[in-house]
């Protein structure tokens, strides 16, 4: 698969050795699967990604979707790729068997998505959105809605979207103004505009199912008055065929820096005729429903950021091994042969910096996906509660840390290739452009900081934060039993204590001045992220340490690489947690108090 | 000028208040100028940049240069803009009066370039390169070469390029293979390929003058065997008209992530017929000549990075002041009106972070440009030597710090605009793409790290480093006399001591293991950069503190902004110097020792 890929060895290490996903076979939900099934699905994903997704990644970036006045035109490769994806049953990978899915664990579904995203994130966005919209219907839709809309989505005949933002309301859902007026015929009349709708219009599928947030007249103001509607592009007939146009008008395509193969649209509802929407669940519960499913979607965004970072790492590592140039400072006679650039200290730094970011972040997103599976199969309410809390506090980090630090990895990938990396002849510049989106969509970096510091760490008297710390301390206890890992275990314990101190200080400061106490929420987000990624590296180092004595062949270097990467993260990255903690403790008010006219 | 600009107030502050450029009028070289002249030149630059450069910046990014088989086609706006530039005499702004220039100080020339680069860096690249090539000829060309090539460049009829890199040799000039064979007719036959040649081919000017590094057969191996040649696209006739084609073949255009309006080419010399080149100066002195002029070119690259960062800051600040969305955490009832996003703490952090980067870096590039002017007008050899040393040590920092940290500023600018910032409807994504180049060209970030730590800080027993410290200590002494700045003065002094300790440690370590001692040269470069930018903020704070008591009108907020920015840099950025120093002191060998197969 070209040079942008996620190595199967690393996926296998994370799935089977670190996350021991095979224990899921012991649950009722996943009892019908086994190791062979997982590997067969990953093989299929890899084959389709290599043969159908990767080849047009650069092409669709150059030839982005166009609206010709009648319909949105995409290069045919996109539909061909998605047809392969659908044909292999992958759209239904994680959906329940009873609605036509394969009922695979979410962690395996995410591993597949990582393979596709690394190959071509723009084309992967269509199934990503369809699965997200489908999950909403699966959780909250009526039986009739599931039959009419969800089943064809699982079959890959209909695609889906999420319609939250509006031109005047991106981060602030409080201010959405799309309206849903009840009629006597069982549907609502939807009017308004939705912005930034990925997959908002195209002819890749028979129908497009929009999950739309809107307000029913007379609802409470703000987010408490938001309801969720399913709004199809074409109204489905009772026999399942696609019926009349539902009057959703494409008002314009957004032309973006990256993700250029993914249609992104401004849609007008109910402007040119009646747009029918169908209430999902109860009125005024729209945001609650959306948040319920957000965890999975946000893990997916984090995963996309990781995949783009990983693709850049793979591409730059391959390049560095094959590109001769320059000599070592102690062996630089001009008549000597140049060395491969992978030998230069600074190139090695750029490579290992990418490695710790992308492998650390991949561990985190798959860990969170596994939590989703555990929650689906939890045997007690207490266990389910614990898993919910863990997901609540980890979700902003899992979405955000990869978006920030795997983007930085993509920057490094370009640097390894030098001038070539800056050209569109190599994938690394595209990956960097694509990844810049991930700090913005599905909640901006700043919004997730506020979510983490303003809500998640304080919720239920810090219960989510406690649950996370318990998990980390359990890893620390295991690592402390391995002589070679004791100093990492101790360093992580110290870091947890430090974050605890800072968190208490910031939470206490809310009483006096909440604006100041939350002003550095983004820095807090990045810092807690570093703690979590350090933990992920300790988990990986534990697995590598256990497996190393029996390693054979390539595995010897593989495990050595994991241990070196853990060492690099603890030596070079974890110290930033402490300097950030210093900054956070100061609660500097310069940014908050500088007059706007002085900016 | 659209929303991407450098405020004149800040330029005036830096030029007249911080750098006191009016003292240059006391020198013979600049005696004929005065404040009015400087302002008139800046007015002209601003008018032309606004009217002719800014309007097509986005257009030429979308419609990049194309080779139609016969010639390189550019949208006509580029030539129209450059004709205005040339018509105003700006190509000759800093060249001597005796060769037709205006003999303005380099610091004023750079201030003009900043205005143009912020408006449209792609189109500004053509004069940037022409001036660089012209400087080489002015310093080392023969009288005949000056007459034939330089005069028409100063007049803007001929444009110039720098031809150093080759496809197999980007960073490693040791390995260039372009040959120059002497003939009996006073010229050399040039054969070989040059890669990454900005402005390498076009029809914007009557002729293109390439400054080419090549090896004369029988020369010493490595960089000591490199000579410099002037190689015109068309051979000039003795009457100054453009004569026959010199057989430089455009082998291909590079298609880049940014800087898309700047033609960037692979050129083949002497392949389809004889390419005549003319030796500049003495044989084997090519790299010495090139390095002599590098300081100015590299200051120019740093300036371009600053201008792109500043343009993003201006655009995002303007947007933040006009975009309503969201509410304060202590005033968030949904029925309240949304506030402008400039009021949100995280947006303010993104804005002030940009401000300290771009205003701090602009101070540094203009400071260095002023050093060039001082050197040109120095009255003693000792003074000239001191200035040379300062430029030697500051050049890698001036090129590199803005490239890294103003790129980060551009990332923040996109974030302020959110989804809109990610679209091509706003300039901030383009600025970010453009700025990514600056870490690569004119010496990569890694190369400048090696230059700084491997060469500049140790040269002449640390004389350059000492000269820099003397300058900084002089600012510290002045700041220590102002009560409100004493703590900054003390913090900067402590930082200098810290860097001194680390530097001595790294230099001493060379004896044992030079690969390890230089392995973190890039981190050292960024860290010493933070020290220098802190110094620049202290200089600005000093000037603002002096001017504040008499400030009127908008100046009151202007100076308050400088002081707040200084505070922000010292509180939030300078601490990174200490954490980086910790990392540097450890001399971690993980990246160096990890086996390549384990990456």
XYZ file of N, CA and C in Angstrom, chain A residues 476-493 538:
57
model
N 0.920 1.508 36.718
C 2.125 1.832 37.479
C 2.519 0.660 38.388
N 1.523 0.062 39.003
C 1.810 -1.063 39.896
C 2.441 -2.221 39.120
N 1.913 -2.505 37.932
C 2.487 -3.588 37.121
C 3.910 -3.234 36.691
N 4.088 -1.986 36.283
C 5.407 -1.579 35.790
C 6.431 -1.573 36.918
N 5.990 -1.243 38.108
C 6.920 -1.185 39.241
C 7.494 -2.562 39.544
N 6.822 -3.606 39.073
C 7.310 -4.961 39.304
C 8.387 -5.372 38.298
N 8.572 -4.543 37.267
C 9.619 -4.826 36.270
C 10.797 -3.890 36.542
N 11.943 -4.442 36.847
C 13.079 -3.603 37.239
C 13.366 -2.515 36.211
N 13.285 -2.872 34.913
C 13.671 -1.910 33.876
C 12.638 -0.801 33.696
N 11.488 -0.956 34.299
C 10.430 0.043 34.112
C 10.134 0.848 35.382
N 10.826 0.525 36.442
C 10.505 1.166 37.723
C 10.625 2.680 37.681
N 11.661 3.164 36.993
C 11.830 4.624 36.986
C 10.726 5.302 36.174
N 10.207 4.615 35.148
C 9.073 5.199 34.420
C 7.832 5.200 35.312
N 7.640 4.094 36.015
C 6.483 3.995 36.906
C 6.527 5.130 37.929
N 7.700 5.354 38.473
C 7.840 6.419 39.470
C 7.595 7.792 38.843
N 8.113 7.980 37.634
C 7.946 9.281 36.958
C 6.474 9.539 36.639
N 5.766 8.489 36.261
C 4.345 8.666 35.958
C 3.563 8.969 37.231
N 3.917 8.297 38.307
C 3.241 8.560 39.584
C 3.461 10.012 40.010
N 3.868 3.671 28.794
C 4.232 2.711 29.841
C 3.514 1.376 29.612
